[in-house]
Amino acid sequence: MISPPRILLISEQPIWPADHGVSVRGYHLINALRQQGVDVSVASIMPIVAHNAAQPPEWVQQINVPWPRATPAQRATYLEGWRGCGVGGRLAMWLRQRVASHQGVEPAVAAGVVDLVERLRPTVVLGLGLHSPLLLRGLGALPDDIRPRSVWYAADELIYYHLSCLRHDRVANWSKRFHEMSLHALIEGLFARGLDGAIGVSPTDTRWLKRVAGVQQAVTIRNGVDFDYFSPSTAGTQHQHGANPQSVVFWGRLDFAPNVDAVDWFARAIWPSLHQRFPKAVWRIVGHSPVPSVQRLAHEPGVEVIGSVPDVRPFARDAAVTVLPLRCGGGIKNKLLEAAAMARPIVASPRAVAGLAMSDGDAPAIVCDSPNAWVDAITHLWTNSEAARAAGHEAHAWAQRHHSWSQAAANLLEWFAEMGWTDHGPGTSIVARQFQRRAA
């Protein structure tokens, strides 16, 4: 009888707390798979610890497996997996070891993944994060009867990401960016090439993962959003500023290059015209680690650089419009999904909505490709409350149609079934019966 695969998710950093893009994806996807009856386990090199005096949810503790110490035989198996990938020879092995050392990945520690597979016998190992190809490649020398399918949950393809940023970057930064691209090319070419599969969050990222990283199969699994947390009815307590009908908000990591470029461009190209028309207008920039160039924007009229906050929802709700003026980067913007789930009116750049499931009449945002269009769109929403409410309602409905984590998990299981990456043994759950019907 065909059953759903047993899934082990591995990573360097734990999936909890879910406070950045990588952990958010791992936390919610694994939870959605678990809720659909799939046998899942998670293991991370860095242990899960209490965060701000809070313990991880009980379900995380139940499925978490401590990262084991590998035996000498397991370390030898792990390194043999490195030797067997792609380009052979001493030079290739030397390069792999140099890349691992440069990235702080210790083979003796990473080899614990062999112990995990030998004990848990997963059907599929999902590797989460940039360095997971190094972990996954070490499984290549396992015996056929226990070797799982190795799938990189890459989400964003980072060479494409850097190329997209190059156009708007300062020439002085090109050297650093080319260095990063070279490093990612080494990771993909030396470790990811030949893996069984990879997951991108947009069609473009998926194409790059297959063509550049050289994985055997690739699929698009778009991000979901936590509708219980980000919802119109649970937007947090009223912020001290109160709602401002002539206000916009942007949130995100403020040391992340695409976000820094976005707020810098909006400050130069859009905000002066808006503030001239509406002298009482306010733009709040919210997010941790604002770099100096972002901090300096607080000196501009009407601009408030808030920095890190424990809860972004009150700022999202208090602003009349959420703006996403991104000009570079890949993947799917979680901040857009969060704003849509909260039914906030959104004005965005074409780059911010790239990769989303959209069609005429089915979009989460007003998309603008010129400064004049930005000013007109925000002005329209500021001066027409009914249009703003309708835009928020349409964004919320769109997010529910396309971006639930339960749908993401179902799409992943569908892909596993199509690939034949299933478990053969007793299976009586609802998910198992679904796999049986697909196989038939």
XYZ file of C-alpha atoms in Angstrom:
440
model
C 0.000 0.000 0.000
C 1.362 3.455 -0.928
C 1.676 5.911 1.935
C 2.837 9.542 2.056
C 6.574 10.002 2.464
C 8.220 10.214 5.842
C 9.835 13.655 5.824
C 12.869 14.860 7.741
C 13.602 18.585 7.567
C 17.210 19.522 8.325
C 18.828 22.933 8.715
C 21.614 24.808 10.433
C 19.288 27.125 12.335
C 16.143 25.868 14.105
C 12.706 26.557 12.666
C 11.645 28.240 15.903
C 11.372 31.089 16.609
C 9.911 31.788 13.163
C 11.338 35.293 13.002
C 13.016 35.438 9.586
C 12.256 34.212 6.085
C 13.981 30.822 6.275
C 12.544 29.807 9.648
C 9.074 31.103 8.697
C 8.996 28.798 5.674
C 10.245 25.775 7.568
C 7.984 26.297 10.578
C 4.748 26.777 8.671
C 5.303 24.196 5.949
C 6.234 21.460 8.418
C 3.273 22.382 10.633
C 0.916 22.203 7.643
C 2.323 18.804 6.626
C 1.942 17.569 10.203
C -1.670 18.743 10.310
C -2.343 16.777 7.121
C -1.216 13.558 8.794
C 2.296 13.310 7.373
C 5.058 11.735 9.481
C 7.513 14.633 9.922
C 10.639 15.247 11.979
C 12.945 18.257 12.209
C 16.594 18.503 13.204
C 18.940 21.491 13.257
C 22.620 21.819 14.052
C 21.855 24.743 16.338
C 19.492 23.566 19.093
C 16.084 25.033 19.793
C 16.191 27.174 22.936
C 13.756 29.405 24.781
C 13.231 32.749 23.033
C 12.358 35.833 25.093
C 11.519 33.456 27.965
C 9.025 31.608 25.728
C 9.289 27.896 25.057
C 8.686 26.483 21.553
C 5.191 25.136 20.839
C 4.556 21.639 22.094
C 4.260 20.228 18.586
C 7.720 21.560 17.707
C 9.191 19.874 20.776
C 7.459 16.609 19.878
C 8.886 16.360 16.351
C 12.293 17.907 17.063
C 15.233 15.497 17.053
C 18.512 16.702 18.627
C 21.411 16.834 16.207
C 23.545 13.751 16.938
C 27.292 13.319 17.168
C 28.468 11.237 14.210
C 30.628 8.156 14.638
C 33.916 7.873 12.727
C 32.200 5.497 10.272
C 29.376 7.979 9.711
C 31.851 10.811 9.138
C 33.609 8.669 6.553
C 30.263 7.958 4.830
C 29.435 11.653 4.830
C 32.716 12.640 3.173
C 32.353 9.821 0.692
C 29.060 11.415 -0.318
C 30.983 14.613 -1.047
C 33.486 12.734 -3.168
C 30.742 11.174 -5.238
C 29.096 14.391 -6.415
C 29.457 15.944 -9.826
C 33.041 16.710 -10.795
C 35.447 14.192 -9.287
C 39.063 14.304 -8.282
C 41.177 15.701 -5.506
C 40.763 19.294 -6.672
C 36.962 19.127 -6.461
C 37.112 17.592 -3.002
C 39.589 20.247 -1.889
C 37.248 22.952 -3.196
C 34.298 21.475 -1.329
C 36.250 21.432 1.898
C 37.426 25.015 1.351
C 33.889 26.235 0.656
C 32.584 24.433 3.736
C 35.334 25.930 5.888
C 34.682 29.414 4.485
C 30.992 29.061 5.353
C 31.670 27.707 8.837
C 30.292 24.226 8.123
C 32.284 21.577 9.985
C 32.055 18.177 8.259
C 32.473 16.345 11.564
C 29.374 18.100 12.889
C 27.365 18.061 9.661
C 27.918 14.291 9.391
C 25.297 13.874 12.099
C 22.787 13.884 9.226
C 23.950 10.346 8.378
C 23.018 9.182 11.872
C 19.604 10.842 11.548
C 18.845 9.036 8.304
C 20.089 5.695 9.593
C 17.820 5.950 12.646
C 14.711 7.689 11.252
C 14.726 6.176 7.735
C 12.952 9.128 6.052
C 11.691 8.827 2.497
C 12.594 12.462 1.755
C 15.068 14.773 3.463
C 14.235 18.467 2.985
C 17.246 20.736 3.416
C 16.306 24.245 4.529
C 18.587 27.216 3.981
C 21.693 28.212 2.030
C 24.040 25.556 3.423
C 21.676 22.602 3.304
C 23.130 21.326 -0.025
C 26.333 20.618 1.919
C 24.335 18.503 4.372
C 22.280 16.771 1.690
C 25.272 15.879 -0.471
C 26.771 13.867 2.369
C 23.894 11.376 2.021
C 24.935 10.327 -1.469
C 27.076 7.399 -0.312
C 24.399 5.738 1.835
C 23.253 2.254 0.783
C 20.394 2.231 -1.715
C 17.976 0.621 0.743
C 18.109 3.573 3.161
C 19.213 6.496 0.967
C 16.384 9.064 0.929
C 15.483 11.552 -1.764
C 17.437 14.746 -1.129
C 15.491 17.955 -1.791
C 16.800 21.481 -1.285
C 14.104 23.855 -0.017
C 15.971 26.789 -1.514
C 13.024 29.188 -1.964
C 15.101 31.953 -3.623
C 17.821 31.228 -6.179
C 20.579 33.520 -4.968
C 22.548 34.018 -8.181
C 19.380 35.334 -9.821
C 18.775 37.471 -6.738
C 22.197 39.132 -6.980
C 21.878 39.688 -10.717
C 18.526 41.401 -10.169
C 20.147 43.769 -7.662
C 23.185 44.551 -9.799
C 21.291 46.967 -12.031
C 20.420 49.280 -9.142
C 23.549 48.777 -7.061
C 26.373 51.257 -6.778
C 29.426 50.381 -8.837
C 31.442 50.424 -5.617
C 29.414 47.417 -4.415
C 29.846 45.349 -7.566
C 33.000 43.633 -6.352
C 31.261 42.397 -3.206
C 28.210 41.292 -5.175
C 30.267 39.361 -7.733
C 32.093 37.706 -4.844
C 28.740 36.604 -3.380
C 27.585 35.296 -6.754
C 30.805 33.317 -7.129
C 30.326 31.794 -3.706
C 26.723 30.798 -4.447
C 27.824 29.365 -7.791
C 30.356 27.196 -5.963
C 27.765 25.990 -3.450
C 25.303 25.158 -6.219
C 27.849 23.650 -8.583
C 29.788 21.623 -6.025
C 26.982 20.526 -3.727
C 23.487 21.154 -5.162
C 24.131 19.819 -8.654
C 22.667 16.360 -8.941
C 20.371 16.492 -5.901
C 17.033 14.787 -6.431
C 15.048 17.993 -6.296
C 14.748 21.629 -5.287
C 11.892 23.913 -4.293
C 11.567 27.509 -5.447
C 8.893 29.954 -4.335
C 8.384 31.521 -7.763
C 8.534 30.140 -11.317
C 11.633 32.222 -12.063
C 13.508 30.941 -9.012
C 12.498 27.385 -9.900
C 13.820 27.705 -13.466
C 17.143 29.038 -12.192
C 17.441 26.252 -9.613
C 17.034 23.644 -12.323
C 19.210 25.264 -14.986
C 21.939 26.853 -12.856
C 22.035 24.673 -9.747
C 21.531 21.573 -11.881
C 19.083 19.722 -9.633
C 17.279 16.834 -11.297
C 13.754 18.071 -10.602
C 12.421 21.418 -9.396
C 8.996 22.629 -8.370
C 7.375 25.915 -7.381
C 5.775 25.901 -3.934
C 4.673 29.432 -3.158
C 4.882 30.770 0.372
C 1.812 30.836 2.546
C 0.863 33.276 5.277
C -0.378 32.772 8.834
C -3.989 33.933 8.539
C -4.615 33.514 12.262
C -1.824 35.926 13.187
C -2.032 38.303 10.227
C -5.740 38.967 9.995
C -7.986 42.037 9.965
C -9.413 41.069 13.371
C -6.081 40.353 15.098
C -4.006 43.288 13.919
C -2.749 44.022 17.411
C -3.571 46.753 19.885
C -4.054 50.341 18.796
C -0.687 52.027 18.352
C -0.116 55.272 20.201
C -0.025 57.309 16.992
C -3.515 56.289 15.934
C -4.652 55.829 12.368
C -3.608 58.533 9.914
C -5.633 58.808 6.679
C -2.571 60.258 4.929
C 0.070 57.722 5.867
C 2.065 54.884 4.383
C 4.151 52.150 5.943
C 6.990 49.914 4.820
C 8.330 47.069 6.932
C 11.110 44.540 6.613
C 14.734 43.953 7.526
C 16.444 47.301 7.148
C 19.903 45.844 6.577
C 18.687 43.765 3.614
C 19.908 45.289 0.338
C 16.593 45.156 -1.625
C 14.749 46.806 1.279
C 17.408 49.477 1.696
C 17.287 50.224 -2.029
C 13.474 50.316 -1.924
C 13.156 52.903 0.836
C 16.006 54.973 -0.592
C 14.322 55.094 -4.003
C 10.887 55.868 -2.507
C 12.432 58.670 -0.466
C 13.980 60.226 -3.559
C 11.421 59.544 -6.273
C 8.008 59.424 -4.564
C 7.868 60.880 -1.077
C 8.816 64.525 -1.847
C 5.893 64.885 -4.276
C 3.462 63.210 -1.872
C 4.550 65.301 1.080
C 4.346 68.466 -0.941
C 0.721 67.672 -1.808
C -0.088 66.500 1.721
C 2.092 68.347 4.275
C 0.680 66.303 7.191
C 1.455 62.968 5.526
C 3.529 60.421 7.458
C 5.696 57.560 6.209
C 6.800 55.029 8.819
C 9.692 52.674 8.096
C 9.610 49.668 10.412
C 12.176 46.893 10.815
C 15.243 45.808 12.708
C 18.850 46.828 12.077
C 18.352 49.988 9.991
C 21.621 50.825 8.237
C 22.928 54.435 8.422
C 21.437 55.410 5.054
C 18.001 54.352 6.305
C 18.474 56.061 9.663
C 19.245 59.327 7.872
C 15.808 59.273 6.244
C 14.353 60.221 9.634
C 15.578 63.758 8.919
C 13.249 64.019 5.903
C 9.890 65.772 6.440
C 7.172 63.344 7.517
C 9.461 60.306 7.669
C 9.698 58.221 10.845
C 12.275 55.435 11.070
C 10.787 53.214 13.758
C 13.329 50.417 13.726
C 12.694 47.082 15.419
C 9.283 46.405 16.974
C 7.862 43.304 18.690
C 4.729 43.383 16.537
C 4.411 45.000 13.112
C 0.636 44.573 12.910
C -0.372 47.817 14.700
C 1.825 49.838 12.340
C 0.317 48.047 9.334
C -3.200 48.703 10.525
C -2.601 52.338 11.465
C -1.248 53.208 8.011
C -3.696 54.021 5.251
C -1.515 52.295 2.625
C 1.249 49.685 2.638
C 3.974 50.448 0.095
C 6.354 47.922 -1.472
C 8.661 49.893 -3.797
C 11.135 47.057 -4.366
C 13.335 47.210 -7.442
C 15.419 44.065 -6.988
C 15.396 40.662 -5.311
C 13.712 37.382 -6.057
C 11.276 35.034 -4.416
C 7.979 36.097 -2.907
C 7.738 39.036 -0.519
C 6.327 37.835 2.792
C 5.506 41.412 3.752
C 3.107 41.583 0.802
C 1.345 38.392 1.908
C 1.141 39.710 5.476
C -0.359 43.023 4.361
C -2.858 41.227 2.117
C -3.871 38.864 4.933
C -4.550 41.928 7.114
C -6.701 43.422 4.323
C -4.449 46.432 3.920
C -4.482 48.488 0.698
C -1.174 47.837 -1.081
C 0.724 49.792 -3.720
C 3.666 47.870 -5.152
C 6.322 47.797 -7.838
C 6.346 45.155 -10.580
C 9.321 43.496 -8.846
C 7.406 43.215 -5.567
C 4.635 41.158 -7.195
C 6.869 39.092 -9.495
C 6.213 35.397 -9.066
C 2.772 35.812 -7.544
C -0.318 34.073 -8.841
C -2.109 36.991 -10.500
C -4.399 37.636 -13.403
C -6.635 40.454 -14.589
C -9.049 41.214 -11.787
C -7.202 38.916 -9.370
C -4.314 40.842 -7.842
C -3.357 41.875 -4.311
C -1.976 45.322 -5.098
C -2.056 48.377 -7.310
C 1.086 47.912 -9.391
C 2.966 51.059 -10.438
C 5.932 51.318 -12.790
C 6.621 55.074 -12.703
C 6.877 57.781 -10.022
C 3.775 59.558 -11.335
C 1.784 56.335 -11.148
C 2.921 55.838 -7.546
C 1.872 59.335 -6.516
C -1.495 59.028 -8.267
C -2.265 55.600 -6.774
C -1.446 56.600 -3.197
C -3.313 59.886 -3.588
C -6.369 57.977 -4.837
C -6.362 55.650 -1.833
C -5.775 58.511 0.619
C -8.680 60.535 -0.739
C -11.156 57.721 -1.446
C -11.869 55.639 1.644
C -14.247 53.346 -0.227
C -11.571 52.517 -2.803
C -9.084 51.833 0.009
C -11.521 49.450 1.760
C -12.223 47.650 -1.504
C -8.504 47.299 -2.241
C -7.905 45.783 1.186
C -10.825 43.396 0.833
C -9.618 42.220 -2.595
C -6.077 41.716 -1.282
C -7.359 39.578 1.601
C -9.530 37.438 -0.679
C -6.625 36.977 -3.098
C -4.289 35.813 -0.318
C -6.840 33.282 0.909
C -7.230 31.878 -2.614
C -3.545 31.502 -3.369
C -1.342 31.567 -0.295
C -2.425 29.286 2.515
C 0.226 27.038 4.042
C -2.178 24.097 3.866
C -2.307 24.526 0.094
C 1.484 24.767 -0.062
C 1.764 21.478 1.838
C -0.808 19.833 -0.435
C 1.105 21.000 -3.510
C 4.324 19.561 -2.114
C 2.693 16.188 -1.430
C 1.225 16.213 -4.926
C 4.710 16.722 -6.350
C 6.142 13.912 -4.236
C 3.405 11.627 -5.532
C 4.120 12.588 -9.144
C 7.822 11.875 -8.586
C 7.026 8.519 -6.989
C 8.695 9.582 -3.734
C 6.278 7.710 -1.534
C 6.523 5.206 1.250
C 5.607 1.569 0.673
C 4.022 0.067 3.735
C 0.883 0.251 5.886
C -0.982 3.506 5.483
C -4.494 4.293 6.580
C -4.509 8.062 7.013
C -6.449 10.446 4.811
C -3.169 11.507 3.196
C -2.285 7.859 2.527
C -5.610 7.272 0.779
C -5.014 10.385 -1.321
C -1.681 8.957 -2.424
C -3.357 5.657 -3.257
C -5.876 7.399 -5.515
C -3.094 9.375 -7.266
C -1.087 6.193 -7.840
C -4.121 4.465 -9.314
